Tab-separated table of C-alpha atoms in Angstrom:
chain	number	residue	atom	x	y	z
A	630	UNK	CA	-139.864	-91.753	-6.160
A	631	UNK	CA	-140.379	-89.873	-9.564
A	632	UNK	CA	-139.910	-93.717	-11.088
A	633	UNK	CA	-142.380	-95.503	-8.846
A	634	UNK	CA	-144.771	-92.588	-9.245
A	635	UNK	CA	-144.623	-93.000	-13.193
A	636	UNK	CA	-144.761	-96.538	-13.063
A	637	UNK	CA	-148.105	-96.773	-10.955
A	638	UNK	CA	-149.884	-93.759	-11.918
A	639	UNK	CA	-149.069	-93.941	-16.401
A	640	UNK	CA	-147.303	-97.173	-17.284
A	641	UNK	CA	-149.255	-99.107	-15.108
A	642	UNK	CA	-152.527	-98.136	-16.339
A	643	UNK	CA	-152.356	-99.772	-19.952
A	644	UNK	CA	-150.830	-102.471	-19.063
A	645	UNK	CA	-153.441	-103.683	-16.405
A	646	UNK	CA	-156.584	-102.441	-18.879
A	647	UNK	CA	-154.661	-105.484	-21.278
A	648	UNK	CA	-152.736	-103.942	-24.071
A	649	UNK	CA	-153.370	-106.268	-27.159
A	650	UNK	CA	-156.589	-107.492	-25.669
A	651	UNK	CA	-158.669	-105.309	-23.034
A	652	UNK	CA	-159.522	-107.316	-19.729
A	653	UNK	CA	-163.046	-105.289	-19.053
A	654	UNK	CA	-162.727	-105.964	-15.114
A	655	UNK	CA	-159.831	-103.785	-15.144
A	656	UNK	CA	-161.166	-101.788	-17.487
A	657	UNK	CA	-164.239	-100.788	-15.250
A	658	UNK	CA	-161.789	-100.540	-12.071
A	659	UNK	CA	-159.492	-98.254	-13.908
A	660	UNK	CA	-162.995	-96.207	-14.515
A	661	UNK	CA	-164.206	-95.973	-10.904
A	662	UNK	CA	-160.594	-94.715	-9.661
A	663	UNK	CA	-160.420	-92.702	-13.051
A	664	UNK	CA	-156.903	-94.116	-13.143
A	665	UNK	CA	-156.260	-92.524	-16.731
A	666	UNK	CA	-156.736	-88.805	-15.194
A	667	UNK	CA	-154.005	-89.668	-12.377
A	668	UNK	CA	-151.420	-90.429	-15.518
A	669	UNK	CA	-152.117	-87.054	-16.900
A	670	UNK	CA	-152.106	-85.375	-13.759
A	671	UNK	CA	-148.323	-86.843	-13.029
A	672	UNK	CA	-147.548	-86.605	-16.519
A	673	UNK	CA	-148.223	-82.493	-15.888
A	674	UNK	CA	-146.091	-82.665	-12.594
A	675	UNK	CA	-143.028	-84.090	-14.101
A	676	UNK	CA	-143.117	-80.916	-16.936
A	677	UNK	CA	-143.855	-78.673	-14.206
A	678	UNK	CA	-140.768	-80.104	-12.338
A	679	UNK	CA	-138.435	-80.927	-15.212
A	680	UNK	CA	-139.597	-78.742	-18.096
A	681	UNK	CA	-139.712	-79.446	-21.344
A	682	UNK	CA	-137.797	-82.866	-20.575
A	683	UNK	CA	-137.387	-85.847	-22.526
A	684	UNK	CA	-136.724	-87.387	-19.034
A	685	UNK	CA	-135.444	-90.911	-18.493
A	686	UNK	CA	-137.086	-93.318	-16.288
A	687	UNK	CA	-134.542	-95.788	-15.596
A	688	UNK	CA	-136.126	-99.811	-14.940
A	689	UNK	CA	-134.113	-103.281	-14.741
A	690	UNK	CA	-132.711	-104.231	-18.211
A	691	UNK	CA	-134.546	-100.946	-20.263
A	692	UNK	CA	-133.867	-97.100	-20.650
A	693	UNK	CA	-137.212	-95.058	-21.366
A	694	UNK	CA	-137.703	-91.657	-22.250
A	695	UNK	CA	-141.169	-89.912	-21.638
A	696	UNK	CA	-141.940	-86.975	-23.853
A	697	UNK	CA	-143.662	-84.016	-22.317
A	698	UNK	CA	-143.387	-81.411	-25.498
A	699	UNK	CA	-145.272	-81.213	-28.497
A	700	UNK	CA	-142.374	-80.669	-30.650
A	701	UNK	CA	-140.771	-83.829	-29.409
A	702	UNK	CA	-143.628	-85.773	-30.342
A	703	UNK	CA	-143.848	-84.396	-33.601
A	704	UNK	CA	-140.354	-84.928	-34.043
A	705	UNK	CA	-139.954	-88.975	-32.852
A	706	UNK	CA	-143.244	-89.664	-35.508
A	707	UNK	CA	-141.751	-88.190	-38.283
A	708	UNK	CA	-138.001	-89.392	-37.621
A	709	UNK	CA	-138.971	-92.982	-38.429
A	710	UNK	CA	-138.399	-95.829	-39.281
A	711	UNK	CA	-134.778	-94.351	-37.860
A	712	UNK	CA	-133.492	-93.470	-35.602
A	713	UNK	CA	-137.360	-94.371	-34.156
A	714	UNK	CA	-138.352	-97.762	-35.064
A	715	UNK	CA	-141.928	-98.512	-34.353
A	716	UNK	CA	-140.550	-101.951	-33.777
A	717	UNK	CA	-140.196	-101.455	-30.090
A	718	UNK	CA	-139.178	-104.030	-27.821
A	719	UNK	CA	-142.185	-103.520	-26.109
A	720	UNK	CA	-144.492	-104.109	-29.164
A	721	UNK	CA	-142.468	-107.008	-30.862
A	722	UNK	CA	-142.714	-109.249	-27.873
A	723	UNK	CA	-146.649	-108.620	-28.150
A	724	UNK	CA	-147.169	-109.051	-31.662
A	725	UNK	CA	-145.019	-111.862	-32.171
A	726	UNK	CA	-147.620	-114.129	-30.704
A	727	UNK	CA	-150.196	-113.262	-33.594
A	728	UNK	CA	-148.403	-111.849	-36.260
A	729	UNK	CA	-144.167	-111.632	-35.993
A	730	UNK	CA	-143.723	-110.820	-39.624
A	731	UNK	CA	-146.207	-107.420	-39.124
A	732	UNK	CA	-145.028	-104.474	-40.893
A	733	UNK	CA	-145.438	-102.685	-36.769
A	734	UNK	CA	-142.447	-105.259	-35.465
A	735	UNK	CA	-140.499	-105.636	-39.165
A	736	UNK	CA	-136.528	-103.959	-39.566
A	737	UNK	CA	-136.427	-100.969	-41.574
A	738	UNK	CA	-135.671	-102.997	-44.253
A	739	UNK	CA	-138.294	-105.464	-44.295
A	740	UNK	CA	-140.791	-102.525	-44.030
A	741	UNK	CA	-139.713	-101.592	-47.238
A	742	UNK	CA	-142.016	-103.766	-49.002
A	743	UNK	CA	-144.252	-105.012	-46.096
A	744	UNK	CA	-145.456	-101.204	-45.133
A	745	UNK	CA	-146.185	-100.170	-49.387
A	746	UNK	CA	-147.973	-103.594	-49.296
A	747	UNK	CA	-150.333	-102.356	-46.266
A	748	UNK	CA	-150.982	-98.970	-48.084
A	749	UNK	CA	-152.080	-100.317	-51.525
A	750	UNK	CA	-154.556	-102.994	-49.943
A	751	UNK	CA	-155.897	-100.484	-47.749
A	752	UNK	CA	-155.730	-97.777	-49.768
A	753	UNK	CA	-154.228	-95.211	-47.536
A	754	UNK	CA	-153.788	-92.175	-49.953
A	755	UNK	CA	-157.636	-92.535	-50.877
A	756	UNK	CA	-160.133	-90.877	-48.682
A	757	UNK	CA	-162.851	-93.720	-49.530
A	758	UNK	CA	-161.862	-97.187	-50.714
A	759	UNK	CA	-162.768	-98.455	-53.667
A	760	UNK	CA	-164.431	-101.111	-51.796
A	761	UNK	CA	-166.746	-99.128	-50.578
A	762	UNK	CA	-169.913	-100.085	-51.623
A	763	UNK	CA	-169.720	-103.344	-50.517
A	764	UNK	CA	-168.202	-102.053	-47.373
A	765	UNK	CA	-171.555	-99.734	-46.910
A	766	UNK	CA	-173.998	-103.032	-47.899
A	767	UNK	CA	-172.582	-105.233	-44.951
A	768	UNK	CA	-172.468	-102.428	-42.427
A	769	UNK	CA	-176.663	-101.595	-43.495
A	770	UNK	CA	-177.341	-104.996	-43.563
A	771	UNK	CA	-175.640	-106.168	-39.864
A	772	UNK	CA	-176.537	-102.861	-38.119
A	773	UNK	CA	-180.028	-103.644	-39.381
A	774	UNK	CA	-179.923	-107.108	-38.123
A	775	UNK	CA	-178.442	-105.581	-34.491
A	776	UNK	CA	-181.667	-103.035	-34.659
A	777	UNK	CA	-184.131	-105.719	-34.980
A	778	UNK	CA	-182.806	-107.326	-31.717
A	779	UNK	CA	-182.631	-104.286	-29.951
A	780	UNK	CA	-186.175	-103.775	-30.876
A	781	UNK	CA	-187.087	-106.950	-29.270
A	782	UNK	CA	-185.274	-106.142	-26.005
A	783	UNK	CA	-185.913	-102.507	-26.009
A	784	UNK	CA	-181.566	-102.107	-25.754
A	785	UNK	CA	-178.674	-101.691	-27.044
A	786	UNK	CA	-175.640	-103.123	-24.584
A	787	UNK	CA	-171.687	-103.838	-25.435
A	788	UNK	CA	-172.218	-108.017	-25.820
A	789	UNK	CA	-174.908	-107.102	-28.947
A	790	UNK	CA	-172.569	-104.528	-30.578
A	791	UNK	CA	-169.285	-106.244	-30.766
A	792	UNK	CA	-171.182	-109.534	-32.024
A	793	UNK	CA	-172.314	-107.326	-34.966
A	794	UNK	CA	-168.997	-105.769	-35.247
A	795	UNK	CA	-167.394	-108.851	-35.691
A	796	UNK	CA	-169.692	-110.548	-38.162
A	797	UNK	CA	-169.121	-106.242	-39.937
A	798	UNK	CA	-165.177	-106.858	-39.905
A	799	UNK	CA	-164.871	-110.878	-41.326
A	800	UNK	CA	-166.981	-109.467	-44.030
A	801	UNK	CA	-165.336	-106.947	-44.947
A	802	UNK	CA	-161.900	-108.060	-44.404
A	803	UNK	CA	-161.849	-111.756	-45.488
A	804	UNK	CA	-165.431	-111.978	-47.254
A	805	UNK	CA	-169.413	-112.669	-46.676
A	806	UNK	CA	-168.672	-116.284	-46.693
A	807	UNK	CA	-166.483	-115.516	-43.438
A	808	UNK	CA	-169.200	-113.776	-41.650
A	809	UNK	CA	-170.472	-116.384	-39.119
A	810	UNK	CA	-166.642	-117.591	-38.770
A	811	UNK	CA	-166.020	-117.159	-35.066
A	812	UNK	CA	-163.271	-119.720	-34.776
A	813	UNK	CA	-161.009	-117.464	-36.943
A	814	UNK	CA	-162.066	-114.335	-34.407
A	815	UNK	CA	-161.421	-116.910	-31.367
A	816	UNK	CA	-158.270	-117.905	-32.448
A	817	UNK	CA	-157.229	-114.419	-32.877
A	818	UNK	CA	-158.562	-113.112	-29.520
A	819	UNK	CA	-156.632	-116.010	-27.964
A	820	UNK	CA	-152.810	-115.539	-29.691
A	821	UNK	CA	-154.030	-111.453	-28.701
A	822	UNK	CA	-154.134	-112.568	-24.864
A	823	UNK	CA	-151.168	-114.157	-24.579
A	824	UNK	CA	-149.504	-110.485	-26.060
A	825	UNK	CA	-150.827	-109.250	-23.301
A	826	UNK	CA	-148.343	-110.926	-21.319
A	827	UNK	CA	-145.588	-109.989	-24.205
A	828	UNK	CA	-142.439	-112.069	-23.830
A	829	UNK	CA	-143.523	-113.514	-20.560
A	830	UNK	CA	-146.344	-116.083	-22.273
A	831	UNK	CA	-145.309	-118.855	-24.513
A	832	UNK	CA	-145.624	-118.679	-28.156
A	833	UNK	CA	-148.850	-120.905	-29.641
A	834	UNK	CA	-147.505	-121.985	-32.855
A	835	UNK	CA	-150.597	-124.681	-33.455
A	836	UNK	CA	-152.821	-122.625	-33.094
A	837	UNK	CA	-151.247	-119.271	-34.576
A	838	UNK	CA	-150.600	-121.680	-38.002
A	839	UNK	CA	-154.430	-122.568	-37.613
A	840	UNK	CA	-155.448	-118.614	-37.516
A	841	UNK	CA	-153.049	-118.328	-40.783
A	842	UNK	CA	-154.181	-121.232	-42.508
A	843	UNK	CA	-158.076	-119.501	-41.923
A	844	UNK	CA	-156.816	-116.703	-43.508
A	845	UNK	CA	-154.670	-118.054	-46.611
A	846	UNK	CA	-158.559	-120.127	-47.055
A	847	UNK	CA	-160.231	-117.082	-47.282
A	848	UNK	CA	-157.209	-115.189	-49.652
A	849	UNK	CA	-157.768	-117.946	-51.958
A	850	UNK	CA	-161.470	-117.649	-52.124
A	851	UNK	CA	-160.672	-113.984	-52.752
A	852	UNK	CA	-164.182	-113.258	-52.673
A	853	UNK	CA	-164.650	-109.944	-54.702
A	854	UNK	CA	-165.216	-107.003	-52.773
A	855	UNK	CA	-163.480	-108.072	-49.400
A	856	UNK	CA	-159.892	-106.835	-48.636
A	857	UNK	CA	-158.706	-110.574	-48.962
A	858	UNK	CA	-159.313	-110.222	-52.726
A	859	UNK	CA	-157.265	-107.322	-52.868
A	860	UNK	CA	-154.835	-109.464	-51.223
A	861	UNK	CA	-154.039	-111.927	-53.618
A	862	UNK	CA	-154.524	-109.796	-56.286
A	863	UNK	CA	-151.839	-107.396	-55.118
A	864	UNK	CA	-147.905	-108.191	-56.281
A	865	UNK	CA	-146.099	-109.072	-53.211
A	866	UNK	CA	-142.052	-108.963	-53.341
A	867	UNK	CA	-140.047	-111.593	-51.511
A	868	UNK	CA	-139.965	-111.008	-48.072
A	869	UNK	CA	-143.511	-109.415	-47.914
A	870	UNK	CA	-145.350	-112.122	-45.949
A	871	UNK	CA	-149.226	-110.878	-47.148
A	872	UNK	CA	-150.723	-113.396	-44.860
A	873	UNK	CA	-149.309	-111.984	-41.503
A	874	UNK	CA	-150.329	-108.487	-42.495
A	875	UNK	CA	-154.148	-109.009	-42.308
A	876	UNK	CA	-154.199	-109.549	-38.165
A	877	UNK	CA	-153.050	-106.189	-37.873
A	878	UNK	CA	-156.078	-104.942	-39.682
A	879	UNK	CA	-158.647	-106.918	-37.918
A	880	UNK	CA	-156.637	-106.299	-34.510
A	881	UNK	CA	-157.462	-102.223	-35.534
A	882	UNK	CA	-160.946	-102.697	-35.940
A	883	UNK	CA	-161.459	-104.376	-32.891
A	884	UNK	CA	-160.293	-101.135	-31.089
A	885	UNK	CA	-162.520	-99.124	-33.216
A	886	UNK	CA	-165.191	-100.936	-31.951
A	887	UNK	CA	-164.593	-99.589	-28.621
A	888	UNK	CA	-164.068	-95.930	-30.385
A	889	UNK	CA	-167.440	-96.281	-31.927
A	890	UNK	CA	-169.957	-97.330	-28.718
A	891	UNK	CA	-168.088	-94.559	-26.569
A	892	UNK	CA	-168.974	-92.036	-29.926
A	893	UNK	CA	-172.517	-93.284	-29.505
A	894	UNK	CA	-172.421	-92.675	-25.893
A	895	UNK	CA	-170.835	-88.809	-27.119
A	896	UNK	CA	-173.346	-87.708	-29.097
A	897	UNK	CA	-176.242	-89.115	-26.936
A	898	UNK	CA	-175.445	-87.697	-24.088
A	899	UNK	CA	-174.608	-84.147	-25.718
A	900	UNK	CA	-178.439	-82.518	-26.306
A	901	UNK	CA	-178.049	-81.772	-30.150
A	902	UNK	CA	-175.168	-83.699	-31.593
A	903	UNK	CA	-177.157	-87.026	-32.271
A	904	UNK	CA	-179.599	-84.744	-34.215
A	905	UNK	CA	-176.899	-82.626	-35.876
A	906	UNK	CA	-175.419	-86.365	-37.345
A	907	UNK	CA	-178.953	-87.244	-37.710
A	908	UNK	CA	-179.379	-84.062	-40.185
A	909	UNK	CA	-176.486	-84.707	-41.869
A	910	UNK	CA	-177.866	-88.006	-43.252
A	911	UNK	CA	-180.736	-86.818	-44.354
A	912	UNK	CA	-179.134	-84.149	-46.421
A	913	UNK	CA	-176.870	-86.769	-48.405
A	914	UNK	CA	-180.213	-88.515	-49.592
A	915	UNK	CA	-180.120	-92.195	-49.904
A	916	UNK	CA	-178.004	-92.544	-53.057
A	917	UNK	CA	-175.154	-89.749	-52.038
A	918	UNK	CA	-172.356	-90.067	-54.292
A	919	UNK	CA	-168.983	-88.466	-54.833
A	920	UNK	CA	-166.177	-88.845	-57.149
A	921	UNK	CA	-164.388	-91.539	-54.930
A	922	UNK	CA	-167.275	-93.439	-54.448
A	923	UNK	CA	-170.442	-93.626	-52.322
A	924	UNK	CA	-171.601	-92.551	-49.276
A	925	UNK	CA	-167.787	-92.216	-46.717
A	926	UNK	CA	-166.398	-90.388	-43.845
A	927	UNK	CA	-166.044	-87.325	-45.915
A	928	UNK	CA	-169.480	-87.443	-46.607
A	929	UNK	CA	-169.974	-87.784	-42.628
A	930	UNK	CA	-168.137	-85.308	-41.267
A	931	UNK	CA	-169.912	-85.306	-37.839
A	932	UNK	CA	-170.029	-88.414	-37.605
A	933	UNK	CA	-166.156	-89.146	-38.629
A	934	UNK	CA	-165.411	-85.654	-35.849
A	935	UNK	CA	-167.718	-87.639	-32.902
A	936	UNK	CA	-165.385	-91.210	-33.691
A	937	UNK	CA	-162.219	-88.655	-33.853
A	938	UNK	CA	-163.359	-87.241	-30.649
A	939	UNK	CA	-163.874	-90.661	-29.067
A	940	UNK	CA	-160.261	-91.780	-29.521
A	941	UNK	CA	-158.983	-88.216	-28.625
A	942	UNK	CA	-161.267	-88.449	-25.063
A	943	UNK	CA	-160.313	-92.439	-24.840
A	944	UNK	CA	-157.160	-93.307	-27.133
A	945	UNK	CA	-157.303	-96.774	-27.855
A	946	UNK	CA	-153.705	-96.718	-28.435
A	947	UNK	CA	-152.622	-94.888	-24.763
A	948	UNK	CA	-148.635	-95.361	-25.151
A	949	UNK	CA	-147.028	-94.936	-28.789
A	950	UNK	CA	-143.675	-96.431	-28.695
A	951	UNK	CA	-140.662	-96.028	-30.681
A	952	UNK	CA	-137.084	-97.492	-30.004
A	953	UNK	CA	-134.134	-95.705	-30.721
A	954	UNK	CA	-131.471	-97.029	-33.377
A	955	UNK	CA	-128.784	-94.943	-32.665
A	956	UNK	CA	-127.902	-92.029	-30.419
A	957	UNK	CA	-130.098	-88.786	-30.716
A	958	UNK	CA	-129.437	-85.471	-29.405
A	959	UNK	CA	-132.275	-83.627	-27.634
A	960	UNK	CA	-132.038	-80.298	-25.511
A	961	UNK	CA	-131.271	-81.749	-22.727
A	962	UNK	CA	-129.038	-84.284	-23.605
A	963	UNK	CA	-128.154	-87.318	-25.674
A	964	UNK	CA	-130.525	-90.724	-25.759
A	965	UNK	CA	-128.272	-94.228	-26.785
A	966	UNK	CA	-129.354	-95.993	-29.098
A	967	UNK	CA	-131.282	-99.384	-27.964
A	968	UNK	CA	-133.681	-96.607	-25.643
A	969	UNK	CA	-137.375	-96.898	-26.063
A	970	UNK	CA	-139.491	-93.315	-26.439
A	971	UNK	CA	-142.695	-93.418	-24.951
A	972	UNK	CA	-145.627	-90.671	-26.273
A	973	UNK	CA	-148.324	-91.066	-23.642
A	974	UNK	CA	-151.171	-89.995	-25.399
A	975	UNK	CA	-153.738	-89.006	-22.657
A	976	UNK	CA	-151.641	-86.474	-21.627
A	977	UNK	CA	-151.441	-84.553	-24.790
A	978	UNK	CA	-155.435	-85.430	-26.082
A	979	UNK	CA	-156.322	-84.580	-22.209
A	980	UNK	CA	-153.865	-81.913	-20.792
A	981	UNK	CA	-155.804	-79.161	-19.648
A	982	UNK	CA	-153.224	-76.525	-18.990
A	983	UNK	CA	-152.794	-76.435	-22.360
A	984	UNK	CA	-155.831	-77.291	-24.393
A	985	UNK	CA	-159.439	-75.825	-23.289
A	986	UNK	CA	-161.382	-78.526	-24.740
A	987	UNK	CA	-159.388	-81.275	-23.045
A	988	UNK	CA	-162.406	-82.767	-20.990
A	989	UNK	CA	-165.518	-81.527	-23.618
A	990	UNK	CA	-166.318	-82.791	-26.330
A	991	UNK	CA	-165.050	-80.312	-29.017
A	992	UNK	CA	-165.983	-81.950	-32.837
A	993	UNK	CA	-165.076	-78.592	-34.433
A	994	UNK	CA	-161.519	-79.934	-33.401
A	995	UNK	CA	-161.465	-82.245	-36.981
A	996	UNK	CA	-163.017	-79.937	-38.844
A	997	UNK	CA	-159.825	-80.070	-41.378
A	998	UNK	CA	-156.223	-81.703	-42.008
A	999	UNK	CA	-154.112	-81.037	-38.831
A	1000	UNK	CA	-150.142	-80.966	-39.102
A	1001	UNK	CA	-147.331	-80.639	-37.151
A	1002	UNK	CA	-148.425	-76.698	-36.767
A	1003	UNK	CA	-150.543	-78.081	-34.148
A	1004	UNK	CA	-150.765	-79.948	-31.129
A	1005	UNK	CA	-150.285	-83.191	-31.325
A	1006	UNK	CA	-153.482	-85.221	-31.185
A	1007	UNK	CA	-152.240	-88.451	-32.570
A	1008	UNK	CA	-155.262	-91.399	-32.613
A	1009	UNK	CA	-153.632	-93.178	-35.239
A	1010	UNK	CA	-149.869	-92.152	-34.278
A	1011	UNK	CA	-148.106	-89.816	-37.365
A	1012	UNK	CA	-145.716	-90.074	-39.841
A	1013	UNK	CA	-144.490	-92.810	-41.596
A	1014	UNK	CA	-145.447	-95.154	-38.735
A	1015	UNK	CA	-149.329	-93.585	-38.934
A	1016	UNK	CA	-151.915	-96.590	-39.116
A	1017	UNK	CA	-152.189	-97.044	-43.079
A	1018	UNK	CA	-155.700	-98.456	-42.367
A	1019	UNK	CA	-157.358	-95.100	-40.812
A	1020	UNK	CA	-159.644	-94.281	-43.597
A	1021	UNK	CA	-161.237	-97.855	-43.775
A	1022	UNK	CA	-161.759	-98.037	-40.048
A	1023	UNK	CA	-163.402	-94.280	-40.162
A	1024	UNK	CA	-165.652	-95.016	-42.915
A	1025	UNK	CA	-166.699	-98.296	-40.909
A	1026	UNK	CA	-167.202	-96.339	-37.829
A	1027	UNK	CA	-168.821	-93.534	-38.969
A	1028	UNK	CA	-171.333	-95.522	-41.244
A	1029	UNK	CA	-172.108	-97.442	-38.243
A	1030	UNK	CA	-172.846	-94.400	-36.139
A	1031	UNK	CA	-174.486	-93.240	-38.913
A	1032	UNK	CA	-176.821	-96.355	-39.507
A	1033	UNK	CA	-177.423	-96.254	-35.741
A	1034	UNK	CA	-178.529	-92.532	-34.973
A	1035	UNK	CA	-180.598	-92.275	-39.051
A	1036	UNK	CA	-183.010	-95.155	-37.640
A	1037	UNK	CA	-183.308	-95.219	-33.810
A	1038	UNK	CA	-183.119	-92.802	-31.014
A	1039	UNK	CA	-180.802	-93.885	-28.620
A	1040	UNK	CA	-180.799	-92.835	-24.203
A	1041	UNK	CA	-177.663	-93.705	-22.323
A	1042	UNK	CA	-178.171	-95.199	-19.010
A	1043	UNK	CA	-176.165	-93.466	-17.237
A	1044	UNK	CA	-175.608	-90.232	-19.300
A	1045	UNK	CA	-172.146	-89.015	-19.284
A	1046	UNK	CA	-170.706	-85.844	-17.175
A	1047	UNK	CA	-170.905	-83.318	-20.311
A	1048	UNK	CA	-168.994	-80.592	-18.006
A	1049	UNK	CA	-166.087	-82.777	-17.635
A	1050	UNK	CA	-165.888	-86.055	-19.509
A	1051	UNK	CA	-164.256	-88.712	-17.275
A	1052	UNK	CA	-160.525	-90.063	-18.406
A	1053	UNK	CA	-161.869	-93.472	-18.666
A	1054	UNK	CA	-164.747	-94.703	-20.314
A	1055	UNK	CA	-165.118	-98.627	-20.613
A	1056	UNK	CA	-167.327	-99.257	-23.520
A	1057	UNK	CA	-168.400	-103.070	-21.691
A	1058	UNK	CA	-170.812	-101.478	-19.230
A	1059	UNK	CA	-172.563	-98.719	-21.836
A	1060	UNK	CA	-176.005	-99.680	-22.363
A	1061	UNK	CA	-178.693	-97.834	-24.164
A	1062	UNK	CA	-182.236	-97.986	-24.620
A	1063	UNK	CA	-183.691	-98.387	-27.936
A	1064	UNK	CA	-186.710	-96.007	-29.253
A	1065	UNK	CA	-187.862	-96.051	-32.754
């Protein structure tokens, strides 16, 4: 019974909403039942009943382990690439549709120059990318553009936004002259789909060599200030495979989008916050500076807390997965090699026998560098497997938040429950009216 009630009321849940590509039906059903709050609640019963665990949930043909302790999580992030390989069953069968020579479903080996290769296009050890200028142009000039419409029709809805978000990202990622490139987008949303259905869905090599070809067009342009540039100008060792490490990037993005309209919906619906962000803006002055460039998420702060907040409340990412590669010894027992380790992340952003701010929204939360000294809120995962592209999507986000709020006011219809935030959110049916 434990097993059935896991399956329905945790593992079910992403897997319905679409895990590579979210089906916004299910999405608003999983809302109305607020299907996300059931996992946590079971997720609390199985600690209260079996302590500080791992436990095992046993299924045809695969061994899983749940973790229910902080210091288990902390420990299966940092312990990788082994004995916890983010290239989990689970996530190869996926991601093999759109991208199987990813750095997320590569052998500890081959991460050893396809990860490094992810981190010096992207930057990771820099708080703003050198890019960012250009990065700040395109997001003014779309978010303008996606003003002047909602000007017109007095709103701001989900089909608007991700249009301009997806114009933002080709621009940024392969270049300007990709901006009004949907069939590269299409192509991508449509390999994404079938990884919905993982192993079960046949591969579409014609049209996952189309998507490539797109891209290697767009590397060769290398049109300066895009990440494609960066790209080809970037050594790549044998074994690297540059090409198949850009649909990771613009598959991240595409869940920031959602992170971003439910961090509009935050600070909207919280009397203050869109003021305090507001504020901020106004205090950089229109030519802020710093040493690492113009005007980033460290310059935002409240702006890059409300997008941390969003993926805390809603993690776009609900079950990190690792597979073991060899047996590991926990507390209660030993784990063979060949399990998978599953860190369900509602349950530690939202458990509220633990944290007091698990339903509110609590910005002060990322108001500095949090380690494994505290709990584990993990939007980007940790460790060596944490998303190397979390600073470019935060500076997107929070410049678009920022462009949003520092030129319209915004009213949700339908203002969210500030006393207790629901456990799902679907950013398709947020809509907004549009004030000057």
């Amino acid at each position: 019974m434990d097993s059935l009630r896991v399956l329905g009321r945790v593992l079910l849940s992403p897997v319905l909403k679409g895990p590579i590509v979210r089906r916004p039906a299910m999405v608003g059903a999983a809302e109305s039942i607020d299907l996300d709050s059931a996992g946590v609640a079971e997720m609390q019963r199985l600690r209260s009943r079996h302590g500080a665990g791992p436990v095992q949930l046993r299924i045809p043909g695969r061994r899983l382990a749940l973790l229910l302790d902080p210091e288990d999580v902390h420990r299966v992030l940092n312990e990788g690439p082994e004995p916890f390989s983010p290239a989990s069953l689970e996530k190869r069968g996926a991601l093999n549709h759109f991208e199987p020579s990813g750095s997320l479903v590569s052998t500890p080996q081959q991460r050893l120059t396809r990860r490094p290769f992810n981190e010096q296009v992207l930057q990771t050890d820099r708080p703003v990318h050198r890019h960012a200028e250009t990065m700040t142009a395109i997001i003014a000039e779309e978010v303008s553009a996606l003003l002047g419409h909602a000007d017109f029709t007095g709103a701001l809805d989900w089909d608007g936004f991700a249009l301009m978000w997806q114009r933002m990202v080709r621009s940024i990622v392969l270049g300007q002259g990709a901006r009004d490139d949907d069939q590269v987008t299409d192509d991508l949303r449509r390999l994404r789909a079938r990884g919905n259905f993982s192993y079960l869905a046949p591969q579409d090599r014609g049209r996952r060599e189309r998507f490539l070809g797109r891209l290697q067009h767009y590397v060769d342009r290398a049109e300066p200030g895009s990440l494609a540039a960066i790209v080809a100008q970037t050594p790549a060792p044998e074994g690297t495979e540059p090409l198949q490490q850009i649909p990771q990037w613009l598959f991240a993005f595409d869940a920031e989008s959602w992170a971003t309209f439910r961090a509009l919906a935050l600070l909207v619906s919280h009397p203050g916050a869109e003021d305090q962000v507001r504020s901020e803006l106004g205090q950089q002055g229109p030519t802020s500076a710093g040493p690492a460039g113009p005007c980033g998420p460290r310059d935002q702060p409240l702006a890059r807390a409300a997008v941390l907040e969003s993926l805390r409340l809603w993690p776009t990412t609900p079950l990190i997965l690792r597979d073991s590669t060899a047996d590991t010894a926990w507390r209660n027992g030993t784990l063979p090699a060949g399990a998978g380790v599953v860190v369900f992340a509602p349950f530690f952003h939202r458990d509220d026998q633990t944290l007091p701010e698990a339903h509110r929204f609590s910005p002060e939360l990322w108001s500095g560098d949090r380690d494994d000294r505290d709990w584990p809120l993990v939007p980007f995962s940790g460790g060596p497997g944490m998303c190397p592209g979390r600073n470019v999507v935060l500076l997107t986000a929070s410049r678009v938040l920022g462009e949003l709020v520092g030129q319209r006011r915004f009213t949700a219809e339908g203002p969210l429950d500030t006393g207790r935030l629901p456990g799902t959110l679907s950013p398709f049916h947020l809509r907004f009216t549009v004030r000057r």
